[in-house]
Coordinates of C-alpha atoms in Angstrom, one line a residue:
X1 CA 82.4 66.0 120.5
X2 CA 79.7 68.6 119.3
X3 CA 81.5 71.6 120.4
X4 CA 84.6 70.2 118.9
X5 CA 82.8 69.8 115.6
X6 CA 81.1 72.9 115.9
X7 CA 84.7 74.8 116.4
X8 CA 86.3 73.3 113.1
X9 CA 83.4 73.9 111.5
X10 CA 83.0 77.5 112.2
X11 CA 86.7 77.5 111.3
X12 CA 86.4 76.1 107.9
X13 CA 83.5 78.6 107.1
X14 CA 85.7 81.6 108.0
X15 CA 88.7 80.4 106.0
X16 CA 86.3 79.9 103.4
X17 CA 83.0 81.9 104.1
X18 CA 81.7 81.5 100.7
X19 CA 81.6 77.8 99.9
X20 CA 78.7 76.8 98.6
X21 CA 76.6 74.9 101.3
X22 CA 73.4 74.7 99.7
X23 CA 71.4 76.4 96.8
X24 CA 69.2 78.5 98.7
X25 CA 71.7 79.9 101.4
X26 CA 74.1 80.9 98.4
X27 CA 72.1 83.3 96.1
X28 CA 72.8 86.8 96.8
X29 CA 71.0 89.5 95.5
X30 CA 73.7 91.8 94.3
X31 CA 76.9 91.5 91.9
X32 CA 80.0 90.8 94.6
X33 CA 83.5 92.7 93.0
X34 CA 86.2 90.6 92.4
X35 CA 90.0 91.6 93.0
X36 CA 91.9 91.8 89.8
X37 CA 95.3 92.2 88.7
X38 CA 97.0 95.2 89.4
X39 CA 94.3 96.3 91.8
X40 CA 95.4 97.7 95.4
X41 CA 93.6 95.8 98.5
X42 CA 93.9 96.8 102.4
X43 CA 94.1 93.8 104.5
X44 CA 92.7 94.0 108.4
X45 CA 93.6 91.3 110.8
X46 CA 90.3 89.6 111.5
X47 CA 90.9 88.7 115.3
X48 CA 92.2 92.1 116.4
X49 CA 90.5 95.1 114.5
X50 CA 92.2 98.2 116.6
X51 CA 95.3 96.8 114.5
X52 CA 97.4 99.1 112.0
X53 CA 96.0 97.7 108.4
X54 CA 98.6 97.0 105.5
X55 CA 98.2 98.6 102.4
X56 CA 99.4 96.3 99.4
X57 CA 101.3 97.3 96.2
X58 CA 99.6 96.5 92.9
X59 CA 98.7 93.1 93.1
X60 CA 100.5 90.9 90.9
X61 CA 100.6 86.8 90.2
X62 CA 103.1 84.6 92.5
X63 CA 104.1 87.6 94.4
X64 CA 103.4 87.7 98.3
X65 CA 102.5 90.7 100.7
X66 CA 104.4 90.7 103.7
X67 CA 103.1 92.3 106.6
X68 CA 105.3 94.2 109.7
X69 CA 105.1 90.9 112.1
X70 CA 106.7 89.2 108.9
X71 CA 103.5 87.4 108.2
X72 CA 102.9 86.7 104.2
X73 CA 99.7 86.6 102.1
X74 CA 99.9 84.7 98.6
X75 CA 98.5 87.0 96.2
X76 CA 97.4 84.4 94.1
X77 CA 94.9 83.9 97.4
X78 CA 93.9 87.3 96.7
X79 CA 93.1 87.7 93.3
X80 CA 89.6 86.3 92.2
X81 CA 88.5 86.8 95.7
X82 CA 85.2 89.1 96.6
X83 CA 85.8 92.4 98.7
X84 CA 85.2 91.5 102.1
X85 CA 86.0 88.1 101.8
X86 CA 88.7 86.3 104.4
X87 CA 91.7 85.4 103.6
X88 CA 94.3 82.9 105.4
X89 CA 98.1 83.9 106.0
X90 CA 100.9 83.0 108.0
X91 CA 100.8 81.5 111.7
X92 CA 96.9 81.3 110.9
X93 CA 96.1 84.2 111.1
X94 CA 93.1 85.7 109.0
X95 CA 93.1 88.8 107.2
X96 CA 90.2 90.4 105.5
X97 CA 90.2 92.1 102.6
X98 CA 88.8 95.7 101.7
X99 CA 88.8 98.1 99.0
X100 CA 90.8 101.1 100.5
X101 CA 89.2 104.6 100.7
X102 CA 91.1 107.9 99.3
X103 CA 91.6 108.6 102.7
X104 CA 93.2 105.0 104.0
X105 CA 95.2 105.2 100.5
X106 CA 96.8 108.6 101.5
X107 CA 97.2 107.8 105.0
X108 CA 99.4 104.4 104.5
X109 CA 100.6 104.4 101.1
X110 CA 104.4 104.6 100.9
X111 CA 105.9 107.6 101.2
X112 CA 109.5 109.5 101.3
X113 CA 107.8 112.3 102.9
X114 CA 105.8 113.9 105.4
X115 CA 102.2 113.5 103.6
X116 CA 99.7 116.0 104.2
X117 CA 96.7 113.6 106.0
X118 CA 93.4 112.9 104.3
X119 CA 91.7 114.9 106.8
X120 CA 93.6 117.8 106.4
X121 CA 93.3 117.6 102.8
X122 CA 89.6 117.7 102.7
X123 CA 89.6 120.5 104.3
X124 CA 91.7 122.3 102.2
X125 CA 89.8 121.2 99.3
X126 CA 86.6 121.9 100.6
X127 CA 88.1 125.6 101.6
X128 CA 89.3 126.5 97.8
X129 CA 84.9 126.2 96.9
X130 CA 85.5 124.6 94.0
X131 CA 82.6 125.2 91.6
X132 CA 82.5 124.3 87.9
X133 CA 79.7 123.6 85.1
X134 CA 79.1 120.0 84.0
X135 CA 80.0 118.7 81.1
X136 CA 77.5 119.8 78.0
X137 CA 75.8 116.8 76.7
X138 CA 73.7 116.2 73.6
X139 CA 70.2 116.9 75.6
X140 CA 71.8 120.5 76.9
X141 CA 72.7 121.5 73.6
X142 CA 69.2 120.3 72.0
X143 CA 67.0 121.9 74.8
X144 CA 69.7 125.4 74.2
X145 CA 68.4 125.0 70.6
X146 CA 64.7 124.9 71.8
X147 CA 64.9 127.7 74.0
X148 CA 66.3 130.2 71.5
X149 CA 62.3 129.6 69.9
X150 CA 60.4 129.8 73.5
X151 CA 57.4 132.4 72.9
X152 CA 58.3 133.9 76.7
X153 CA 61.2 136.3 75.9
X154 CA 62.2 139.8 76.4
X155 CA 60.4 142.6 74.3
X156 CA 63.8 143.4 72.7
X157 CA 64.5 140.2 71.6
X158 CA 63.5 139.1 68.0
X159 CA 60.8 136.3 67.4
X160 CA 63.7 133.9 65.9
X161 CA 67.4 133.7 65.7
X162 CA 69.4 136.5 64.6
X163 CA 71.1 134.7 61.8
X164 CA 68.0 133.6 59.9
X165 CA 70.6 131.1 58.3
X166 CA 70.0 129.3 61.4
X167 CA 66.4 128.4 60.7
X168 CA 67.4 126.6 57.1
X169 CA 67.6 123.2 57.8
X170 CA 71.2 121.8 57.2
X171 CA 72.2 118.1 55.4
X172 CA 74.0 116.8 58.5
X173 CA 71.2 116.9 61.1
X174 CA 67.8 117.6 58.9
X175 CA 65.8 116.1 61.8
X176 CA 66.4 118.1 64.6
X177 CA 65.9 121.2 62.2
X178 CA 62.9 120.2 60.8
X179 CA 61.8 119.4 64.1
X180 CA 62.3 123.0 65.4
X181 CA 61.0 124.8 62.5
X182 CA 57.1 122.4 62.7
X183 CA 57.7 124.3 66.3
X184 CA 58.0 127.7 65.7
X185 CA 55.2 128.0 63.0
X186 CA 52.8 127.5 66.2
X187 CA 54.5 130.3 67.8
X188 CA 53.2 133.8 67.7
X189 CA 54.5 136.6 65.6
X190 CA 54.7 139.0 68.1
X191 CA 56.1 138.6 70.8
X192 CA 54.5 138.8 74.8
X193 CA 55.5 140.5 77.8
X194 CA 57.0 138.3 80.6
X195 CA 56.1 137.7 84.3
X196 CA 57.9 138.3 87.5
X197 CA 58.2 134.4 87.5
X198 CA 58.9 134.1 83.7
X199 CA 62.2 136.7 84.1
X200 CA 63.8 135.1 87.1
X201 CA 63.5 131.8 84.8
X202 CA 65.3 133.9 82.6
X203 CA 67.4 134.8 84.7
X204 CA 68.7 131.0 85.9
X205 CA 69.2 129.7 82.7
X206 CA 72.1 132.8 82.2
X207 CA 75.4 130.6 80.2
X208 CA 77.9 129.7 83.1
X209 CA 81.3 130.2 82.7
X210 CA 83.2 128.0 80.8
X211 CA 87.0 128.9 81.1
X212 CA 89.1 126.5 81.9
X213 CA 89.9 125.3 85.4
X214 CA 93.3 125.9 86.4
X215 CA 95.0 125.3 90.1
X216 CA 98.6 125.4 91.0
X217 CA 99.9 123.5 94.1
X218 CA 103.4 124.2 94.5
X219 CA 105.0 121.3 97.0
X220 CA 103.7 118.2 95.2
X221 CA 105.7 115.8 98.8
X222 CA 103.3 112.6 98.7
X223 CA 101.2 113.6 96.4
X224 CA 97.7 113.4 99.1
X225 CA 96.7 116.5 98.3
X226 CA 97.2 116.3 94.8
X227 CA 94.7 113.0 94.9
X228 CA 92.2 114.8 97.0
X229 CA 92.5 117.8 94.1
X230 CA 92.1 115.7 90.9
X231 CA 89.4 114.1 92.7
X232 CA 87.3 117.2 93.0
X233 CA 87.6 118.6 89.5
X234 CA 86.9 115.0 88.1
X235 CA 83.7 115.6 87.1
X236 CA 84.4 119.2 85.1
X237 CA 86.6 116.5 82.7
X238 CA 85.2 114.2 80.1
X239 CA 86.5 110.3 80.4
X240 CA 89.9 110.1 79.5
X241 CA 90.9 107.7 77.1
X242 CA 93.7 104.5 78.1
X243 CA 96.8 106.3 79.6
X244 CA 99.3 104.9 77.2
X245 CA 102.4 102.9 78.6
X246 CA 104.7 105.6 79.0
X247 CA 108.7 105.1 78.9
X248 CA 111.1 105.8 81.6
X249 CA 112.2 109.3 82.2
X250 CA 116.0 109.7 81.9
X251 CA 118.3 112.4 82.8
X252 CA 116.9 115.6 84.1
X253 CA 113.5 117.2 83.8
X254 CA 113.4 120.9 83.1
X255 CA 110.3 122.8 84.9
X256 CA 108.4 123.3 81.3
X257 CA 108.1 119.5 80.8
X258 CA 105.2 116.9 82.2
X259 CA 107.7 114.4 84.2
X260 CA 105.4 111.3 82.5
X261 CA 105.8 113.2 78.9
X262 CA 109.3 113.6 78.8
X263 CA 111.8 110.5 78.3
X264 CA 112.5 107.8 75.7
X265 CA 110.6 107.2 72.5
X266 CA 106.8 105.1 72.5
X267 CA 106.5 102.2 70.4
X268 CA 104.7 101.8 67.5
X269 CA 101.8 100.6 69.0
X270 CA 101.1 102.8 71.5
X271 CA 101.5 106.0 69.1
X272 CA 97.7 106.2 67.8
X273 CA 96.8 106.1 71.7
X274 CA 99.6 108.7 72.5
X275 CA 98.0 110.7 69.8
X276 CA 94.2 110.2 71.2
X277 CA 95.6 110.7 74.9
X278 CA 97.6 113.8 74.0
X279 CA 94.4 115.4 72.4
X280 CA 92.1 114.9 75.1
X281 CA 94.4 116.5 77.7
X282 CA 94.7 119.6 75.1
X283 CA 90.8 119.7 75.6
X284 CA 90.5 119.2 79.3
X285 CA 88.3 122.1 81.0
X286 CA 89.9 121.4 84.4
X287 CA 93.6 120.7 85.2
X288 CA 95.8 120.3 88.3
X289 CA 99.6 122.0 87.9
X290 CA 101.7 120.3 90.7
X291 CA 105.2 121.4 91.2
X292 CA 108.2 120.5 93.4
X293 CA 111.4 121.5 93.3
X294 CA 112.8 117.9 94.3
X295 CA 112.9 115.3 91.1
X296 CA 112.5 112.4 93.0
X297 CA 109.8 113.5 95.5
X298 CA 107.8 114.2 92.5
X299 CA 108.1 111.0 91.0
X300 CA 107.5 109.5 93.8
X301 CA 104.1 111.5 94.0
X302 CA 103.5 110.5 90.3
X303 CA 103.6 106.7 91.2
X304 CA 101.2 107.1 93.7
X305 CA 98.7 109.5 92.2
X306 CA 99.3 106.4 89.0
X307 CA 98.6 103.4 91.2
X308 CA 95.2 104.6 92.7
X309 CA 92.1 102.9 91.1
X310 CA 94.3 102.2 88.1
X311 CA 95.3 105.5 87.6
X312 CA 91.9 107.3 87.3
X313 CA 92.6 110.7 88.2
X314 CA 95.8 110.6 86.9
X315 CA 94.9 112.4 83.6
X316 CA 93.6 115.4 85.7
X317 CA 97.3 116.4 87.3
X318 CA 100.4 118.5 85.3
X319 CA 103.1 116.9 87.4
X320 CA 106.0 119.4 87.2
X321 CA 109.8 119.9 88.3
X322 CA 111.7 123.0 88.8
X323 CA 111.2 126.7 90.8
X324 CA 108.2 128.3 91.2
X325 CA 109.2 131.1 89.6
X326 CA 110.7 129.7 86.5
X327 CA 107.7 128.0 86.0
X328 CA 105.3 130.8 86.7
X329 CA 107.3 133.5 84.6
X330 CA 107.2 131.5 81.6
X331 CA 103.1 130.9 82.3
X332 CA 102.9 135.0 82.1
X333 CA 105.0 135.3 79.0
X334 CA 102.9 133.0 77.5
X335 CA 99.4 133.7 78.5
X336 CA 100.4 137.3 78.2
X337 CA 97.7 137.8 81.6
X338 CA 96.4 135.8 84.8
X339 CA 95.5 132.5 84.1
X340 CA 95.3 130.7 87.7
X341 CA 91.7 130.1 89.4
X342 CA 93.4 128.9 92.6
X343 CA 97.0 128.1 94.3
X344 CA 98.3 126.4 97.1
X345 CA 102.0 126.6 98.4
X346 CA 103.3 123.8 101.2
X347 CA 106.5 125.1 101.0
X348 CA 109.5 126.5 103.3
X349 CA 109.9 130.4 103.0
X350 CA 106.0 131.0 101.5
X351 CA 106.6 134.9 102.0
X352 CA 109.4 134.5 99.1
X353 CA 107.0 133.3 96.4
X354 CA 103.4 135.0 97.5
X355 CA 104.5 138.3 94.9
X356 CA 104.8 136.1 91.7
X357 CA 101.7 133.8 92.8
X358 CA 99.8 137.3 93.4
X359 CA 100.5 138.2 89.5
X360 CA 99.6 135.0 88.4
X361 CA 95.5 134.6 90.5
X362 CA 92.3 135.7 88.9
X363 CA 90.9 138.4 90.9
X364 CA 88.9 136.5 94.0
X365 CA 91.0 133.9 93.1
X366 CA 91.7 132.0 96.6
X367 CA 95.6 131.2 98.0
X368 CA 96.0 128.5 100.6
X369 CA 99.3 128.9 102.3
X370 CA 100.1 125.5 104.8
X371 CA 102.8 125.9 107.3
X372 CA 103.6 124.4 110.7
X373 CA 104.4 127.3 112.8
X374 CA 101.7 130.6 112.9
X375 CA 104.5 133.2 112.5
X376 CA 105.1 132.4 109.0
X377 CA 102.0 134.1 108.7
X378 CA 102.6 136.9 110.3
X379 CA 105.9 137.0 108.4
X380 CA 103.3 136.7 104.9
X381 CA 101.1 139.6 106.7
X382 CA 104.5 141.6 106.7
X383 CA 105.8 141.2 103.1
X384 CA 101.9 141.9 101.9
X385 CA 101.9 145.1 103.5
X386 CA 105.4 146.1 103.2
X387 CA 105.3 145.3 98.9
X388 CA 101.3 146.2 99.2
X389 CA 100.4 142.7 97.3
X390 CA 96.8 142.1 96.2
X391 CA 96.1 139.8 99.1
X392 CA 93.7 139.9 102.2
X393 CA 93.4 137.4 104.5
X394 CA 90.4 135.8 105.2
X395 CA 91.2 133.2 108.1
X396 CA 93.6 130.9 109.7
X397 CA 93.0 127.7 111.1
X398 CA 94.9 125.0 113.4
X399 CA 94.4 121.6 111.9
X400 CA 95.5 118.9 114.2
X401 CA 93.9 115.0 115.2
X402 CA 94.8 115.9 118.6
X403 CA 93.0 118.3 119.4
X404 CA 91.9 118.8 123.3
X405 CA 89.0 121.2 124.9
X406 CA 90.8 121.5 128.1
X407 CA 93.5 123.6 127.0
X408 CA 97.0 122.9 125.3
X409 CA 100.3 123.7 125.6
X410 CA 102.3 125.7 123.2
X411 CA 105.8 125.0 122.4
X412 CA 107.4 128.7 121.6
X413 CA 111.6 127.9 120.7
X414 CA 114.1 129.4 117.8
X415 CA 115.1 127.0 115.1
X416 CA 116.7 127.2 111.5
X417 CA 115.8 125.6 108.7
X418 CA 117.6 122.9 108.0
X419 CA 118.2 123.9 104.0
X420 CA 119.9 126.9 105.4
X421 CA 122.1 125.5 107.9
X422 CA 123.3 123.4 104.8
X423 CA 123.7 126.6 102.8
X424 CA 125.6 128.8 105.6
X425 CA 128.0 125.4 106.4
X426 CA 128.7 125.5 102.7
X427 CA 129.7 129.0 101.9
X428 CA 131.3 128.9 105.1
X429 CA 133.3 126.0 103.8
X430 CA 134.0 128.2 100.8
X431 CA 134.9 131.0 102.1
X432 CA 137.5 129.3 104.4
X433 CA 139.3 127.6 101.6
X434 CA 139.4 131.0 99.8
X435 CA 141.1 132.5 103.0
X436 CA 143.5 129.6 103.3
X437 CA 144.4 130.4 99.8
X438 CA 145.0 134.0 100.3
X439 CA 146.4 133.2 103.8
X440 CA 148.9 130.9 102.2
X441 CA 149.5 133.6 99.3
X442 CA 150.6 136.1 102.1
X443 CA 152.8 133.6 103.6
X444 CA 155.2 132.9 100.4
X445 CA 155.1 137.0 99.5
X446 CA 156.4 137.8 103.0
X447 CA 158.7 135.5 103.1
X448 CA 159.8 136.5 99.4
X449 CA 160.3 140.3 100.8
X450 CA 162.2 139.0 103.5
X451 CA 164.5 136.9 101.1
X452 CA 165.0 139.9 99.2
X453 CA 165.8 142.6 101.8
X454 CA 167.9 140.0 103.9
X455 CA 166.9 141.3 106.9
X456 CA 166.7 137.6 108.1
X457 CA 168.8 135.4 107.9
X458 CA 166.5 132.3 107.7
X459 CA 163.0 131.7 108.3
X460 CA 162.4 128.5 111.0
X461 CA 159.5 126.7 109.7
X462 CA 158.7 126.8 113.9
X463 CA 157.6 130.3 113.5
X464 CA 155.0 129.6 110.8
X465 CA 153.6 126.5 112.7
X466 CA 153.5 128.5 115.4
X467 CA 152.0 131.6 113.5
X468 CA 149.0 129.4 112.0
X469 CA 147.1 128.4 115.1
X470 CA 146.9 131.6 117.1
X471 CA 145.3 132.8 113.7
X472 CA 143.0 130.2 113.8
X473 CA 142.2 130.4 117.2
X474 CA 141.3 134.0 116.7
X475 CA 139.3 133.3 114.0
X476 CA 137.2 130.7 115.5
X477 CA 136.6 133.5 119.1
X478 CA 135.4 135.3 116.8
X479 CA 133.6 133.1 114.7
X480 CA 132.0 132.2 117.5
X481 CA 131.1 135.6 118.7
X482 CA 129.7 136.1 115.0
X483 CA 127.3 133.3 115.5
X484 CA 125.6 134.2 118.7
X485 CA 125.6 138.2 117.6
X486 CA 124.1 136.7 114.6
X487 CA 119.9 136.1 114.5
X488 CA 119.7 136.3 110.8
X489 CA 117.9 133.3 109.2
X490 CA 116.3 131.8 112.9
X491 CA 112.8 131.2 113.0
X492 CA 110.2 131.2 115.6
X493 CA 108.4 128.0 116.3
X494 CA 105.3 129.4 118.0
X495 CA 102.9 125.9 118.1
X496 CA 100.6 124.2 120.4
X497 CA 102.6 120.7 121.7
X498 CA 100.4 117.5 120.2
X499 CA 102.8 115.0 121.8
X500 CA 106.2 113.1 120.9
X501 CA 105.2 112.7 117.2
X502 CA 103.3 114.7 115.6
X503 CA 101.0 112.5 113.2
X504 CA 99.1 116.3 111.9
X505 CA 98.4 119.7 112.6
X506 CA 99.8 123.2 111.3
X507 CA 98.1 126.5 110.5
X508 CA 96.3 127.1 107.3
X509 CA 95.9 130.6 106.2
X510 CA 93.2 132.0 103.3
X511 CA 94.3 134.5 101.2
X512 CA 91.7 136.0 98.6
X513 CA 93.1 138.0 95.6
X514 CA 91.4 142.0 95.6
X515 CA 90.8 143.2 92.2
X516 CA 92.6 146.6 92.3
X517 CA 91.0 147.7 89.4
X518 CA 87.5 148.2 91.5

């Protein structure tokens, strides 16, 4: 009887680990986060831990999450509940309940694409260097202030501020001026000479740059390395205010248009935040432009990079539909001069688009280029040399979760891209049907001439039947023959082998922009 007490009572307290037994044993000393509405939650079977965890969609009330063994989880059981609590769902099973990482969100969120994996992400993020200065506050600007009165500056500089209006004390802040003047009638008049130590002081207080951020990733797919991206620059931003309820795009997107900005019309309530939102991301010192030529991939992307932590880095990203060269033309004309810090392409055929990026980077501005295979860099190493573009590349790594020390095989094979098998069937198509209209054309003019000159009396319709697949026969020999003279278009697949299914890997390269000016 004891151990079969003991069992259903060690049951009950995992079903419910945080009923109240006594007063002492239930004081914690920290604040326990609740779920909420809306929130995301990743849910680990608590009997086997090696097992695949399920990522939920926003959680909402009377809904249910349904795992892959077609096990459900009332949401309503969710919500209220601390992080790390258990929860109990079908065929009693138990299921605990985190609050997923970047990484675990990237890795399992939905997706109508290959993603690119957190791990490989981070590494591309941590490859672009990203550096930026913080966000001035009210102490920075009132010790700047201070320091333009110090008594240890240059011989050359004058004892005060240039602009002696500067020293008048002014209506709207007659403190702080009147505060700074009491300090400079203690300093001296003339000025002193500076130490070794006081001039590299000098020298680390030097204004950084404040220009704005800008990084364009062109191949927005899942949207994971958008995520790990407005993650990084978050801090060079100031906190946005409430993203407004936004309308439903409808119809087409053109490439100069946000996909969340364009649409229907905002109510009336939602106008004064519109207004508040839409000034704030006219002032952001950091912004991520992510483009894809597919509309729905990048929606897609946009829900995702919207339903993390409530959309908190969602303000940072420029989601974007269209060609990259549209889109970056119009940039120039506008901007009349470079105007990107960094760029990233995961796209097919990168050696097409590196000449327009190359006009568009800052000088030491960084290009990451991501593609499976290695010689599509050595096909970017050819079109640099051959139009002498203002890249040089700095390294290229293999990225992979299966990577082995004892050697690995490499899978070497000719393939063509899918897009332009689709694009050769269809002008193949077209040109066939202009040939059978020519072909047909022919026909009715011969057999007009030989009308005309009666040099037969009657054409058998036997004859043309019989005419027509000899023709085609010939055309398809040689068709054929075409096709295997014909290398145009194949690519080399030149990759180490990481299995059956490759869950990561590929080759990044990094390209840094030359200033051809020096």
């Amino acid at each position: 009887m004891l151990t079969t007490h003991r069992a259903i009572s060690s049951g009950s307290k995992r079903i419910n680990p945080y009923k109240i037994i006594c007063s002492p044993c239930s004081r914690r000393s920290f604040t326990q986060r609740l779920v909420r509405v809306n929130d995301i939650v990743l849910l680990k079977p608590e009997t086997n831990p090696r097992a695949v965890p399920t990522l939920s969609k926003p959680l909402k009330l009377g809904d249910s999450l349904v795992f892959r063994d077609h096990r459900k989880v009332k949401a309503d059981d969710v919500i209220g509940k601390p992080y790390r609590s258990v929860v109990a769902g079908g065929r009693r099973a138990l299921f605990r309940i985190y609050e997923p990482t970047l990484g675990q969100y990237c890795d399992n969120a939905p997706r109508i694409v290959t993603p690119i994996y957190s791990s490989d992400a981070s590494l591309i993020v941590s490859l672009l260097d990203l550096n930026f200065a913080a966000v001035p506050s009210s102490q920075s600007e009132t010790l700047i202030e201070t320091e333009k009165f110090r008594p240890n500056r240059p011989l050359n500089e004058p004892v005060g501020s240039q602009d002696e209006d500067d020293l008048k004390p002014e209506s709207t802040d007659v403190l702080e001026k009147d505060e700074l003047l009491e300090e400079t009638k203690e300093l001296p008049r003339e000025p002193t000479e500076l130490t070794d130590a006081e001039i590299f002081e000098d020298w680390d207080s030097v204004e950084q740059n404040n220009e704005r951020l800008e990084i364009f990733e062109a191949g927005t797919g899942a949207g994971s390395l958008t995520l790990h991206l407005a993650r990084a620059i978050h801090g060079a931003n100031t906190r946005a205010p409430p993203i407004p309820r936004l309308p439903k795009t409808k119809g087409k997107v053109t490439p100069d248009d946000d996909i969340y900005r364009y649409g229907g019309k905002f109510g009336e309530r939602n106008e004064k935040m519109t207004d508040l939102y839409n000034e704030w991301r006219s002032q952001r010192r950091a912004v991520i432009h992510s483009l894809d030529a597919d509309e729905h991939h990048s929606r897609h992307a946009q829900r995702t990079v919207r339903n993390y932590r409530h959309g908190v880095y969602f303000p940072h990203i420029d989601f974007h539909v269209g060609s990259i060269h549209d889109y970056l033309s119009k940039r120039l004309e506008e901007t009349k001069g470079v105007f990107l810090d960094h760029a990233i392409l995961d796209i097919p055929g990168i050696q097409d688009e590196m000449e327009i990026v190359g006009k568009c980077i800052k000088p030491d501005g960084r290009l990451i280029t991501w593609c499976p295979s290695i010689t599509q860099h050595m096909k970017c190493l050819e079109i640099i040399k051959g139009k002498k573009l203002p890249f040089v590349l700095d390294r290229v790594l293999e990225l992979g979760s299966q990577l082995s020390t004892g050697g690995r095989e490499w899978e070497v094979r000719s393939v063509k891209p899918r897009a332009l098998i689709k694009a050769e069937k269809k002008a193949k198509a077209e040109e066939m049907e202009r040939e059978d209209r020519s072909k047909t054309a022919f026909a009715v003019d011969e057999w007009l001439t030989k009308i005309s000159s009666k040099e037969e009396d009657e054409v058998t319709s036997e004859d043309v039947e019989t005419s027509e697949p000899e023709s085609v026969t010939v055309q398809a020999s040689t068709g054929e023959a075409s096709d295997l003279n014909d290398m145009s278009g194949w690519e080399m697949i030149c990759r180490p082998k990481v299995g059956d299914r490759i869950t990561g890997g590929g080759f990044v390269g990094v390209w840094k922009k030359m200033d051809m000016n020096v």
